[in-house]
mmCIF file of C-alpha atoms in Angstrom:
data_model
loop_
_atom_site.group_PDB
_atom_site.id
_atom_site.type_symbol
_atom_site.label_atom_id
_atom_site.label_comp_id
_atom_site.label_asym_id
_atom_site.label_seq_id
_atom_site.Cartn_x
_atom_site.Cartn_y
_atom_site.Cartn_z
ATOM 1 C CA GLN V 1434 -53.896 13.139 -5.455
ATOM 2 C CA HIS V 1435 -57.013 13.046 -7.627
ATOM 3 C CA LEU V 1436 -55.112 10.999 -10.214
ATOM 4 C CA GLN V 1437 -54.259 8.285 -7.707
ATOM 5 C CA ILE V 1438 -57.835 7.575 -6.611
ATOM 6 C CA ALA V 1439 -59.753 8.351 -9.799
ATOM 7 C CA ASP V 1440 -61.371 5.925 -12.228
ATOM 8 C CA VAL V 1441 -60.680 6.265 -15.962
ATOM 9 C CA PRO V 1442 -63.117 9.175 -16.572
ATOM 10 C CA GLY V 1443 -61.751 10.886 -13.470
ATOM 11 C CA LYS V 1444 -58.185 10.464 -14.719
ATOM 12 C CA PHE V 1445 -59.218 11.939 -18.068
ATOM 13 C CA VAL V 1446 -60.639 15.015 -16.322
ATOM 14 C CA ALA V 1447 -57.647 15.306 -13.982
ATOM 15 C CA HIS V 1448 -55.171 15.230 -16.877
ATOM 16 C CA CYS V 1449 -57.221 17.796 -18.821
ATOM 17 C CA ASN V 1450 -57.255 20.090 -15.797
ATOM 18 C CA LEU V 1451 -53.535 19.627 -15.180
ATOM 19 C CA GLY V 1452 -52.825 20.341 -18.844
ATOM 20 C CA ILE V 1453 -54.825 23.563 -18.687
ATOM 21 C CA ALA V 1454 -53.166 24.600 -15.420
ATOM 22 C CA TYR V 1455 -49.661 23.946 -16.757
ATOM 23 C CA SER V 1456 -50.498 25.874 -19.916
ATOM 24 C CA ALA V 1457 -51.580 28.867 -17.829
ATOM 25 C CA LEU V 1458 -48.182 28.697 -16.120
ATOM 26 C CA ASP V 1459 -46.414 28.555 -19.526
ATOM 27 C CA GLU V 1460 -45.208 25.035 -18.704
ATOM 28 C CA HIS V 1461 -45.962 23.815 -22.212
ATOM 29 C CA GLU V 1462 -44.105 20.505 -22.046
ATOM 30 C CA LYS V 1463 -45.874 19.462 -18.829
ATOM 31 C CA SER V 1464 -49.148 20.661 -20.327
ATOM 32 C CA SER V 1465 -48.550 18.594 -23.453
ATOM 33 C CA ILE V 1466 -47.744 15.474 -21.416
ATOM 34 C CA ASN V 1467 -51.013 15.790 -19.493
ATOM 35 C CA HIS V 1468 -53.105 16.434 -22.586
ATOM 36 C CA ARG V 1469 -51.547 13.363 -24.235
ATOM 37 C CA GLN V 1470 -52.501 11.326 -21.169
ATOM 38 C CA ALA V 1471 -56.027 12.754 -21.384
ATOM 39 C CA LEU V 1472 -56.139 11.692 -25.046
ATOM 40 C CA ARG V 1473 -55.111 8.149 -24.088
ATOM 41 C CA TYR V 1474 -57.903 7.948 -21.494
ATOM 42 C CA ALA V 1475 -60.426 9.358 -23.987
ATOM 43 C CA ILE V 1476 -59.479 6.608 -26.440
ATOM 44 C CA VAL V 1477 -59.729 3.958 -23.693
ATOM 45 C CA MET V 1478 -63.236 5.255 -22.904
ATOM 46 C CA SER V 1479 -64.122 5.415 -26.629
ATOM 47 C CA SER V 1480 -65.142 9.023 -26.009
ATOM 48 C CA LEU V 1481 -65.172 11.066 -29.209
ATOM 49 C CA VAL V 1482 -65.994 14.173 -27.184
ATOM 50 C CA GLY V 1483 -62.995 13.558 -24.943
ATOM 51 C CA GLU V 1484 -60.760 12.809 -27.905
ATOM 52 C CA SER V 1485 -61.877 15.994 -29.630
ATOM 53 C CA LEU V 1486 -61.203 18.052 -26.510
ATOM 54 C CA ALA V 1487 -57.777 16.509 -25.957
ATOM 55 C CA CYS V 1488 -56.787 16.962 -29.617
ATOM 56 C CA GLY V 1489 -57.864 20.586 -29.523
ATOM 57 C CA ASN V 1490 -55.867 21.208 -26.357
ATOM 58 C CA LEU V 1491 -52.823 19.442 -27.822
ATOM 59 C CA GLY V 1492 -53.114 21.596 -30.950
ATOM 60 C CA ILE V 1493 -53.170 24.795 -28.908
ATOM 61 C CA ILE V 1494 -50.140 23.727 -26.877
ATOM 62 C CA ALA V 1495 -48.217 22.663 -29.995
ATOM 63 C CA GLN V 1496 -48.986 26.045 -31.547
ATOM 64 C CA LYS V 1497 -47.677 27.803 -28.413
ATOM 65 C CA LYS V 1498 -44.519 25.660 -28.573
ATOM 66 C CA GLY V 1499 -44.003 26.619 -32.233
ATOM 67 C CA ASP V 1500 -44.645 23.101 -33.523
ATOM 68 C CA ALA V 1501 -46.883 23.998 -36.458
ATOM 69 C CA ARG V 1502 -46.921 20.484 -37.948
ATOM 70 C CA THR V 1503 -48.247 18.885 -34.763
ATOM 71 C CA ALA V 1504 -50.609 21.783 -34.123
ATOM 72 C CA LYS V 1505 -52.119 21.402 -37.582
ATOM 73 C CA ALA V 1506 -52.503 17.618 -37.292
ATOM 74 C CA CYS V 1507 -54.174 17.925 -33.877
ATOM 75 C CA MET V 1508 -56.471 20.741 -34.997
ATOM 76 C CA GLU V 1509 -57.473 18.868 -38.156
ATOM 77 C CA ARG V 1510 -58.430 15.874 -35.997
ATOM 78 C CA HIS V 1511 -60.273 18.210 -33.596
ATOM 79 C CA LEU V 1512 -62.187 19.687 -36.541
ATOM 80 C CA LYS V 1513 -63.044 16.260 -37.956
ATOM 81 C CA LEU V 1514 -64.317 14.996 -34.604
ATOM 82 C CA SER V 1515 -66.214 18.172 -33.738
ATOM 83 C CA THR V 1516 -67.886 18.097 -37.152
ATOM 84 C CA ALA V 1517 -68.945 14.475 -36.609
ATOM 85 C CA LEU V 1518 -70.249 15.448 -33.166
ATOM 86 C CA LYS V 1519 -72.018 18.517 -34.588
ATOM 87 C CA ASP V 1520 -70.215 20.672 -32.009
ATOM 88 C CA SER V 1521 -70.357 24.085 -33.684
ATOM 89 C CA LYS V 1522 -68.367 25.881 -30.966
ATOM 90 C CA ALA V 1523 -65.497 23.395 -31.262
ATOM 91 C CA GLN V 1524 -65.646 23.575 -35.079
ATOM 92 C CA LEU V 1525 -65.428 27.361 -34.895
ATOM 93 C CA ASP V 1526 -62.435 27.159 -32.555
ATOM 94 C CA ALA V 1527 -60.658 24.602 -34.762
ATOM 95 C CA CYS V 1528 -61.257 26.616 -37.949
ATOM 96 C CA GLN V 1529 -59.876 29.766 -36.368
ATOM 97 C CA HIS V 1530 -56.743 27.972 -35.170
ATOM 98 C CA LEU V 1531 -56.258 26.242 -38.529
ATOM 99 C CA GLY V 1532 -56.690 29.574 -40.295
ATOM 100 C CA GLN V 1533 -54.030 31.162 -38.125
ATOM 101 C CA LEU V 1534 -51.671 28.231 -38.644
ATOM 102 C CA ALA V 1535 -52.134 28.468 -42.421
ATOM 103 C CA ASN V 1536 -51.624 32.230 -42.335
ATOM 104 C CA ASP V 1537 -48.423 31.802 -40.308
ATOM 105 C CA ALA V 1538 -47.227 29.251 -42.894
ATOM 106 C CA ALA V 1539 -47.939 31.763 -45.707
ATOM 107 C CA ASP V 1540 -50.673 29.518 -47.123
ATOM 108 C CA TYR V 1541 -53.040 32.423 -47.481
ATOM 109 C CA ALA V 1542 -55.664 30.700 -49.631
ATOM 110 C CA GLU V 1543 -56.025 27.947 -47.032
ATOM 111 C CA ALA V 1544 -56.101 30.546 -44.258
ATOM 112 C CA ALA V 1545 -58.875 32.496 -45.987
ATOM 113 C CA SER V 1546 -60.828 29.265 -46.510
ATOM 114 C CA TYR V 1547 -60.650 28.320 -42.819
ATOM 115 C CA PHE V 1548 -61.529 31.852 -41.724
ATOM 116 C CA GLN V 1549 -64.480 31.817 -44.154
ATOM 117 C CA GLN V 1550 -65.649 28.524 -42.664
ATOM 118 C CA ALA V 1551 -65.260 29.986 -39.160
ATOM 119 C CA ARG V 1552 -67.238 33.074 -40.188
ATOM 120 C CA GLY V 1553 -70.088 30.923 -41.494
ATOM 121 C CA LEU V 1554 -70.200 28.975 -38.242
ATOM 122 C CA ALA V 1555 -70.115 32.176 -36.189
ATOM 123 C CA LEU V 1556 -73.020 33.615 -38.191
ATOM 124 C CA GLU V 1557 -75.022 30.393 -37.736
ATOM 125 C CA MET V 1558 -74.399 30.602 -33.993
ATOM 126 C CA GLY V 1559 -75.408 34.266 -33.810
ATOM 127 C CA GLU V 1560 -71.879 35.321 -32.834
ATOM 128 C CA SER V 1561 -71.734 38.574 -34.795
ATOM 129 C CA LYS V 1562 -68.550 39.894 -33.142
ATOM 130 C CA VAL V 1563 -66.698 36.658 -33.866
ATOM 131 C CA ALA V 1564 -68.038 36.703 -37.431
ATOM 132 C CA SER V 1565 -66.736 40.261 -37.855
ATOM 133 C CA ALA V 1566 -63.309 39.267 -36.531
ATOM 134 C CA CYS V 1567 -63.251 36.344 -38.973
ATOM 135 C CA LYS V 1568 -64.177 38.675 -41.824
ATOM 136 C CA CYS V 1569 -61.173 40.832 -40.905
ATOM 137 C CA ARG V 1570 -58.942 37.756 -40.858
ATOM 138 C CA ILE V 1571 -60.207 36.748 -44.312
ATOM 139 C CA GLY V 1572 -59.247 40.201 -45.576
ATOM 140 C CA MET V 1573 -55.846 39.985 -43.938
ATOM 141 C CA ALA V 1574 -55.127 36.578 -45.476
ATOM 142 C CA LYS V 1575 -56.193 37.781 -48.923
ATOM 143 C CA GLY V 1576 -54.190 40.975 -48.445
ATOM 144 C CA ASN V 1577 -51.112 38.972 -47.479
ATOM 145 C CA ALA V 1578 -51.491 36.890 -50.647
ATOM 146 C CA GLN V 1579 -51.806 39.990 -52.821
ATOM 147 C CA TYR V 1580 -48.826 41.600 -51.106
ATOM 148 C CA ASP V 1581 -46.658 38.569 -51.889
ATOM 149 C CA GLU V 1582 -47.784 38.738 -55.534
ATOM 150 C CA PHE V 1583 -47.059 42.475 -55.578
ATOM 151 C CA LEU V 1584 -43.513 41.925 -54.283
ATOM 152 C CA SER V 1585 -42.929 39.150 -56.805
ATOM 153 C CA ASN V 1586 -44.079 41.401 -59.647
ATOM 154 C CA ILE V 1587 -41.804 44.228 -58.510
ATOM 155 C CA ALA V 1588 -38.849 41.860 -58.169
ATOM 156 C CA ALA V 1589 -39.488 40.502 -61.669
ATOM 157 C CA LYS V 1590 -39.756 44.035 -63.078
ATOM 158 C CA VAL V 1591 -36.533 45.096 -61.379
ATOM 159 C CA SER V 1592 -34.661 42.037 -62.663
ATOM 160 C CA ASP V 1593 -36.016 42.665 -66.171
ATOM 161 C CA ASP V 1594 -34.782 46.260 -66.020
ATOM 162 C CA VAL V 1595 -31.304 45.178 -64.970
#
């Protein structure tokens, strides 16, 4: 009902709220539709804050749906906008999501880089627990990279011995 009587900013907020509600219900397609509508209204309003928020939400939903390509594109846009807006909290969120996406794609160097960036932001914000979690994620990404190298070396050694 809110959507029917709202002005453009009100429709933006309503679609954001609907997207969040549908996400909580694991209705990812409906959530995505509403976040896309929110993005359209943010663009109509020329609201970089709204666009950043909508892109971030779309990235999270795409990640939940298993659409890594879309999730990465949305999160990269979210990071770019939040950096321009000097929104450290949003930058931190975007870096953590991008790090996880890179880690899931076995791009461990990129994952470590994003987690390092997130750690720096967390330290600047005085978020020591988040910084510690990021430090662990950096170690995990680097460990994953070394493990892949280790397996490659063993496979090469075994094939040389055969």
